[in-house]
Every structure is written in C-alpha cells, then in structure tokens.
mmCIF file of N, CA, C and O in Angstrom:
data_model
loop_
_atom_site.group_PDB
_atom_site.id
_atom_site.type_symbol
_atom_site.label_atom_id
_atom_site.label_comp_id
_atom_site.label_asym_id
_atom_site.label_seq_id
_atom_site.Cartn_x
_atom_site.Cartn_y
_atom_site.Cartn_z
ATOM 1 N N MET B 1 11.203 6.364 4.481
ATOM 2 C CA MET B 1 11.448 6.416 5.905
ATOM 3 C C MET B 1 12.852 6.986 6.119
ATOM 4 O O MET B 1 13.789 6.604 5.429
ATOM 5 N N ILE B 2 12.992 7.849 7.070
ATOM 6 C CA ILE B 2 14.283 8.469 7.347
ATOM 7 C C ILE B 2 14.766 8.009 8.711
ATOM 8 O O ILE B 2 14.010 8.001 9.692
ATOM 9 N N TYR B 3 16.022 7.609 8.768
ATOM 10 C CA TYR B 3 16.647 7.207 10.019
ATOM 11 C C TYR B 3 17.793 8.158 10.317
ATOM 12 O O TYR B 3 18.478 8.616 9.410
ATOM 13 N N LYS B 4 17.998 8.427 11.584
ATOM 14 C CA LYS B 4 19.118 9.253 11.980
ATOM 15 C C LYS B 4 20.012 8.415 12.885
ATOM 16 O O LYS B 4 19.545 7.827 13.862
ATOM 17 N N VAL B 5 21.290 8.379 12.534
ATOM 18 C CA VAL B 5 22.258 7.611 13.301
ATOM 19 C C VAL B 5 23.446 8.505 13.586
ATOM 20 O O VAL B 5 23.928 9.208 12.689
ATOM 21 N N ASP B 6 23.903 8.489 14.822
ATOM 22 C CA ASP B 6 25.058 9.301 15.194
ATOM 23 C C ASP B 6 26.323 8.517 14.851
ATOM 24 O O ASP B 6 26.599 7.475 15.453
ATOM 25 N N VAL B 7 27.063 9.000 13.856
ATOM 26 C CA VAL B 7 28.267 8.321 13.385
ATOM 27 C C VAL B 7 29.434 9.307 13.439
ATOM 28 O O VAL B 7 29.270 10.485 13.127
ATOM 29 N N ASN B 8 30.585 8.803 13.791
ATOM 30 C CA ASN B 8 31.789 9.612 13.853
ATOM 31 C C ASN B 8 32.010 10.333 12.522
ATOM 32 O O ASN B 8 31.931 9.723 11.455
ATOM 33 N N SER B 9 32.300 11.636 12.585
ATOM 34 C CA SER B 9 32.446 12.425 11.356
ATOM 35 C C SER B 9 33.595 11.928 10.485
ATOM 36 O O SER B 9 33.523 12.025 9.254
ATOM 37 N N ASN B 10 34.658 11.389 11.079
ATOM 38 C CA ASN B 10 35.763 10.845 10.282
ATOM 39 C C ASN B 10 35.299 9.655 9.440
ATOM 40 O O ASN B 10 35.679 9.503 8.283
ATOM 41 N N LEU B 11 34.456 8.823 10.047
ATOM 42 C CA LEU B 11 33.925 7.665 9.328
ATOM 43 C C LEU B 11 33.004 8.113 8.201
ATOM 44 O O LEU B 11 33.054 7.580 7.095
ATOM 45 N N ILE B 12 32.178 9.109 8.475
ATOM 46 C CA ILE B 12 31.279 9.632 7.438
ATOM 47 C C ILE B 12 32.082 10.189 6.276
ATOM 48 O O ILE B 12 31.776 9.911 5.108
ATOM 49 N N ASN B 13 33.116 10.969 6.569
ATOM 50 C CA ASN B 13 33.930 11.551 5.507
ATOM 51 C C ASN B 13 34.631 10.472 4.692
ATOM 52 O O ASN B 13 34.695 10.554 3.461
ATOM 53 N N LYS B 14 35.145 9.455 5.369
ATOM 54 C CA LYS B 14 35.804 8.346 4.662
ATOM 55 C C LYS B 14 34.798 7.616 3.770
ATOM 56 O O LYS B 14 35.090 7.289 2.622
ATOM 57 N N PHE B 15 33.605 7.372 4.303
ATOM 58 C CA PHE B 15 32.553 6.712 3.537
ATOM 59 C C PHE B 15 32.207 7.509 2.286
ATOM 60 O O PHE B 15 32.159 6.979 1.172
ATOM 61 N N LYS B 16 31.962 8.813 2.463
ATOM 62 C CA LYS B 16 31.595 9.661 1.328
ATOM 63 C C LYS B 16 32.699 9.681 0.269
ATOM 64 O O LYS B 16 32.414 9.620 -0.929
ATOM 65 N N LYS B 17 33.940 9.733 0.719
ATOM 66 C CA LYS B 17 35.077 9.746 -0.213
ATOM 67 C C LYS B 17 35.123 8.460 -1.026
ATOM 68 O O LYS B 17 35.285 8.485 -2.247
ATOM 69 N N GLU B 18 34.986 7.328 -0.360
ATOM 70 C CA GLU B 18 35.052 6.035 -1.055
ATOM 71 C C GLU B 18 33.876 5.845 -2.008
ATOM 72 O O GLU B 18 34.045 5.350 -3.119
ATOM 73 N N VAL B 19 32.691 6.230 -1.563
ATOM 74 C CA VAL B 19 31.504 6.086 -2.414
ATOM 75 C C VAL B 19 31.636 6.963 -3.652
ATOM 76 O O VAL B 19 31.327 6.545 -4.769
ATOM 77 N N LYS B 20 32.117 8.185 -3.459
ATOM 78 C CA LYS B 20 32.303 9.094 -4.592
ATOM 79 C C LYS B 20 33.342 8.537 -5.561
ATOM 80 O O LYS B 20 33.170 8.602 -6.781
ATOM 81 N N LYS B 21 34.420 7.946 -4.998
ATOM 82 C CA LYS B 21 35.492 7.398 -5.829
ATOM 83 C C LYS B 21 34.976 6.298 -6.758
ATOM 84 O O LYS B 21 35.390 6.208 -7.906
ATOM 85 N N ILE B 22 34.056 5.472 -6.252
ATOM 86 C CA ILE B 22 33.546 4.378 -7.085
ATOM 87 C C ILE B 22 32.297 4.778 -7.876
ATOM 88 O O ILE B 22 31.768 3.978 -8.651
ATOM 89 N N GLY B 23 31.824 6.007 -7.649
ATOM 90 C CA GLY B 23 30.702 6.511 -8.435
ATOM 91 C C GLY B 23 29.362 5.897 -8.094
ATOM 92 O O GLY B 23 28.505 5.754 -8.968
ATOM 93 N N LYS B 24 29.166 5.550 -6.835
ATOM 94 C CA LYS B 24 27.893 4.948 -6.412
ATOM 95 C C LYS B 24 27.054 5.961 -5.647
ATOM 96 O O LYS B 24 27.538 6.969 -5.166
ATOM 97 N N ASN B 25 25.782 5.645 -5.490
ATOM 98 C CA ASN B 25 24.858 6.444 -4.714
ATOM 99 C C ASN B 25 24.993 6.064 -3.238
ATOM 100 O O ASN B 25 24.958 4.880 -2.893
ATOM 101 N N GLU B 26 25.132 7.057 -2.357
ATOM 102 C CA GLU B 26 25.331 6.782 -0.931
ATOM 103 C C GLU B 26 24.201 5.941 -0.334
ATOM 104 O O GLU B 26 24.452 5.021 0.440
ATOM 105 N N ASN B 27 22.970 6.251 -0.678
ATOM 106 C CA ASN B 27 21.830 5.502 -0.133
ATOM 107 C C ASN B 27 21.859 4.043 -0.564
ATOM 108 O O ASN B 27 21.559 3.144 0.235
ATOM 109 N N GLU B 28 22.202 3.802 -1.824
ATOM 110 C CA GLU B 28 22.266 2.426 -2.305
ATOM 111 C C GLU B 28 23.362 1.654 -1.581
ATOM 112 O O GLU B 28 23.179 0.488 -1.208
ATOM 113 N N VAL B 29 24.511 2.298 -1.384
ATOM 114 C CA VAL B 29 25.624 1.633 -0.701
ATOM 115 C C VAL B 29 25.251 1.344 0.751
ATOM 116 O O VAL B 29 25.485 0.249 1.260
ATOM 117 N N LEU B 30 24.650 2.318 1.430
ATOM 118 C CA LEU B 30 24.226 2.105 2.816
ATOM 119 C C LEU B 30 23.201 0.986 2.919
ATOM 120 O O LEU B 30 23.269 0.147 3.827
ATOM 121 N N SER B 31 22.259 0.945 1.998
ATOM 122 C CA SER B 31 21.256 -0.119 2.005
ATOM 123 C C SER B 31 21.909 -1.486 1.824
ATOM 124 O O SER B 31 21.569 -2.447 2.523
ATOM 125 N N ALA B 32 22.849 -1.564 0.892
ATOM 126 C CA ALA B 32 23.547 -2.827 0.645
ATOM 127 C C ALA B 32 24.373 -3.238 1.865
ATOM 128 O O ALA B 32 24.394 -4.414 2.244
ATOM 129 N N LEU B 33 25.025 -2.261 2.497
ATOM 130 C CA LEU B 33 25.812 -2.560 3.695
ATOM 131 C C LEU B 33 24.936 -3.064 4.830
ATOM 132 O O LEU B 33 25.290 -4.033 5.523
ATOM 133 N N LEU B 34 23.800 -2.419 5.032
ATOM 134 C CA LEU B 34 22.882 -2.859 6.083
ATOM 135 C C LEU B 34 22.348 -4.256 5.807
ATOM 136 O O LEU B 34 22.256 -5.092 6.717
ATOM 137 N N GLN B 35 21.985 -4.522 4.554
ATOM 138 C CA GLN B 35 21.480 -5.850 4.198
ATOM 139 C C GLN B 35 22.536 -6.916 4.464
ATOM 140 O O GLN B 35 22.252 -7.969 5.033
ATOM 141 N N GLU B 36 23.769 -6.642 4.048
ATOM 142 C CA GLU B 36 24.867 -7.594 4.256
ATOM 143 C C GLU B 36 25.110 -7.814 5.744
ATOM 144 O O GLU B 36 25.316 -8.943 6.188
ATOM 145 N N TYR B 37 25.069 -6.733 6.513
ATOM 146 C CA TYR B 37 25.287 -6.849 7.955
ATOM 147 C C TYR B 37 24.184 -7.677 8.613
ATOM 148 O O TYR B 37 24.462 -8.529 9.461
ATOM 149 N N LEU B 38 22.944 -7.455 8.212
ATOM 150 C CA LEU B 38 21.841 -8.242 8.762
ATOM 151 C C LEU B 38 21.989 -9.726 8.420
ATOM 152 O O LEU B 38 21.701 -10.595 9.248
ATOM 153 N N GLU B 39 22.432 -10.016 7.206
ATOM 154 C CA GLU B 39 22.676 -11.409 6.821
ATOM 155 C C GLU B 39 23.787 -12.014 7.672
ATOM 156 O O GLU B 39 23.708 -13.171 8.089
ATOM 157 N N ASP B 40 24.843 -11.221 7.933
ATOM 158 C CA ASP B 40 25.936 -11.701 8.786
ATOM 159 C C ASP B 40 25.453 -11.977 10.202
ATOM 160 O O ASP B 40 25.861 -12.965 10.824
ATOM 161 N N LEU B 41 24.587 -11.100 10.729
ATOM 162 C CA LEU B 41 24.034 -11.327 12.068
ATOM 163 C C LEU B 41 23.241 -12.627 12.117
ATOM 164 O O LEU B 41 23.352 -13.405 13.075
ATOM 165 N N LYS B 42 22.425 -12.869 11.087
ATOM 166 C CA LYS B 42 21.628 -14.098 11.024
ATOM 167 C C LYS B 42 22.537 -15.318 10.930
ATOM 168 O O LYS B 42 22.315 -16.323 11.615
ATOM 169 N N ASP B 43 23.577 -15.229 10.089
ATOM 170 C CA ASP B 43 24.525 -16.339 9.967
ATOM 171 C C ASP B 43 25.220 -16.609 11.301
ATOM 172 O O ASP B 43 25.408 -17.764 11.687
ATOM 173 N N SER B 44 25.569 -15.556 12.013
ATOM 174 C CA SER B 44 26.224 -15.704 13.310
ATOM 175 C C SER B 44 25.285 -16.370 14.313
ATOM 176 O O SER B 44 25.696 -17.250 15.078
ATOM 177 N N GLU B 45 24.032 -15.966 14.279
ATOM 178 C CA GLU B 45 23.033 -16.576 15.159
ATOM 179 C C GLU B 45 22.869 -18.059 14.834
ATOM 180 O O GLU B 45 22.816 -18.906 15.739
ATOM 181 N N ASP B 46 22.800 -18.391 13.553
ATOM 182 C CA ASP B 46 22.669 -19.791 13.138
ATOM 183 C C ASP B 46 23.895 -20.604 13.553
ATOM 184 O O ASP B 46 23.766 -21.749 13.987
ATOM 185 N N LEU B 47 25.079 -20.011 13.421
ATOM 186 C CA LEU B 47 26.306 -20.702 13.812
ATOM 187 C C LEU B 47 26.330 -20.948 15.314
ATOM 188 O O LEU B 47 26.674 -22.044 15.762
ATOM 189 N N ASP B 48 25.951 -19.946 16.098
ATOM 190 C CA ASP B 48 25.899 -20.117 17.555
ATOM 191 C C ASP B 48 24.950 -21.247 17.929
ATOM 192 O O ASP B 48 25.259 -22.069 18.798
ATOM 193 N N LYS B 49 23.798 -21.311 17.264
ATOM 194 C CA LYS B 49 22.823 -22.369 17.534
ATOM 195 C C LYS B 49 23.397 -23.740 17.171
ATOM 196 O O LYS B 49 23.250 -24.703 17.922
ATOM 197 N N ALA B 50 24.077 -23.813 16.027
ATOM 198 C CA ALA B 50 24.675 -25.086 15.596
ATOM 199 C C ALA B 50 25.759 -25.540 16.580
ATOM 200 O O ALA B 50 25.863 -26.731 16.889
ATOM 201 N N ILE B 51 26.537 -24.598 17.090
ATOM 202 C CA ILE B 51 27.577 -24.939 18.058
ATOM 203 C C ILE B 51 26.948 -25.473 19.338
ATOM 204 O O ILE B 51 27.409 -26.463 19.910
ATOM 205 N N GLU B 52 25.873 -24.830 19.803
ATOM 206 C CA GLU B 52 25.181 -25.277 21.007
ATOM 207 C C GLU B 52 24.614 -26.685 20.834
ATOM 208 O O GLU B 52 24.598 -27.469 21.775
ATOM 209 N N GLU B 53 24.133 -26.982 19.639
ATOM 210 C CA GLU B 53 23.458 -28.253 19.387
ATOM 211 C C GLU B 53 24.386 -29.359 18.908
ATOM 212 O O GLU B 53 23.931 -30.475 18.694
ATOM 213 N N ASN B 54 25.683 -29.069 18.770
ATOM 214 C CA ASN B 54 26.572 -30.089 18.214
ATOM 215 C C ASN B 54 26.711 -31.250 19.182
ATOM 216 O O ASN B 54 26.560 -31.116 20.387
ATOM 217 N N ASP B 55 26.979 -32.422 18.623
ATOM 218 C CA ASP B 55 27.098 -33.629 19.436
ATOM 219 C C ASP B 55 28.543 -33.937 19.800
ATOM 220 O O ASP B 55 28.819 -34.965 20.415
ATOM 221 N N GLY B 56 29.461 -33.070 19.426
ATOM 222 C CA GLY B 56 30.863 -33.266 19.780
ATOM 223 C C GLY B 56 31.618 -34.175 18.826
ATOM 224 O O GLY B 56 32.802 -34.400 18.994
ATOM 225 N N GLU B 57 30.931 -34.710 17.822
ATOM 226 C CA GLU B 57 31.604 -35.586 16.875
ATOM 227 C C GLU B 57 31.976 -34.788 15.637
ATOM 228 O O GLU B 57 31.157 -34.065 15.075
ATOM 229 N N PHE B 58 33.218 -34.931 15.232
ATOM 230 C CA PHE B 58 33.696 -34.232 14.052
ATOM 231 C C PHE B 58 34.255 -35.245 13.070
ATOM 232 O O PHE B 58 34.792 -36.279 13.462
ATOM 233 N N TYR B 59 34.108 -34.951 11.799
ATOM 234 C CA TYR B 59 34.496 -35.887 10.758
ATOM 235 C C TYR B 59 35.443 -35.212 9.779
ATOM 236 O O TYR B 59 35.314 -34.034 9.492
ATOM 237 N N SER B 60 36.347 -36.013 9.232
ATOM 238 C CA SER B 60 37.188 -35.496 8.153
ATOM 239 C C SER B 60 36.309 -35.354 6.917
ATOM 240 O O SER B 60 35.201 -35.898 6.860
ATOM 241 N N SER B 61 36.799 -34.650 5.916
ATOM 242 C CA SER B 61 35.985 -34.484 4.710
ATOM 243 C C SER B 61 35.713 -35.831 4.048
ATOM 244 O O SER B 61 34.616 -36.066 3.542
ATOM 245 N N ASP B 62 36.691 -36.732 4.068
ATOM 246 C CA ASP B 62 36.467 -38.066 3.487
ATOM 247 C C ASP B 62 35.378 -38.819 4.248
ATOM 248 O O ASP B 62 34.511 -39.449 3.642
ATOM 249 N N GLU B 63 35.422 -38.749 5.587
ATOM 250 C CA GLU B 63 34.391 -39.416 6.401
ATOM 251 C C GLU B 63 33.018 -38.805 6.129
ATOM 252 O O GLU B 63 32.018 -39.526 6.030
ATOM 253 N N PHE B 64 32.978 -37.484 5.991
ATOM 254 C CA PHE B 64 31.719 -36.821 5.722
ATOM 255 C C PHE B 64 31.111 -37.312 4.412
ATOM 256 O O PHE B 64 29.952 -37.662 4.336
ATOM 257 N N TRP B 65 31.929 -37.315 3.349
ATOM 258 C CA TRP B 65 31.404 -37.734 2.035
ATOM 259 C C TRP B 65 30.970 -39.194 2.068
ATOM 260 O O TRP B 65 29.991 -39.563 1.404
ATOM 261 N N ASP B 66 31.681 -40.029 2.828
ATOM 262 C CA ASP B 66 31.255 -41.418 2.982
ATOM 263 C C ASP B 66 29.888 -41.489 3.676
ATOM 264 O O ASP B 66 29.022 -42.282 3.288
ATOM 265 N N LEU B 67 29.696 -40.666 4.702
ATOM 266 C CA LEU B 67 28.436 -40.670 5.446
ATOM 267 C C LEU B 67 27.256 -40.228 4.581
ATOM 268 O O LEU B 67 26.156 -40.766 4.703
ATOM 269 N N VAL B 68 27.475 -39.244 3.711
ATOM 270 C CA VAL B 68 26.378 -38.769 2.880
ATOM 271 C C VAL B 68 26.241 -39.562 1.586
ATOM 272 O O VAL B 68 25.331 -39.329 0.803
ATOM 273 N N GLY B 69 27.139 -40.495 1.378
ATOM 274 C CA GLY B 69 27.007 -41.399 0.237
ATOM 275 C C GLY B 69 27.489 -40.849 -1.089
ATOM 276 O O GLY B 69 26.986 -41.235 -2.128
ATOM 277 N N VAL B 70 28.480 -39.988 -1.034
ATOM 278 C CA VAL B 70 29.016 -39.442 -2.286
ATOM 279 C C VAL B 70 30.373 -40.027 -2.550
ATOM 280 O O VAL B 70 31.177 -40.256 -1.725
#
C-alpha cells in the first residue's frame, strides 16, 4: 500500500540524512516511527481516561505499597 503525505522538504532532507547516517532503510524507520507514534497516541488516550476517572485521592509510594500488600 502506498501513502502520500505532504511533508516540509527541510524535514524530509533531515530525515534522509539521519537515516543514511545510521545505515537504515527509510521505509523501516518510517514504519517504526508510525508504530511508536500510534502507541503514544493510545497511551495518551488511556492517560486522559484515567485522569477523568480519578477519585482525587493520591498516595505516596509507601502508602501505595502498603495498599497493595507489598
């Protein structure tokens, strides 16, 4: 599948330079970057949900470990 994305030429040139410097394949690097970004988006969504659902009570690390029985 081919995707076309309009990206600033300076960014493209910088990307190509860095990828060439480390000796990686551009497609592999782009795929890895997209995967990481999607994971970050999911983590951000999960964090937003956790913040919305919080009960307002916060615990120190010692209190937390006591609560979980460690």
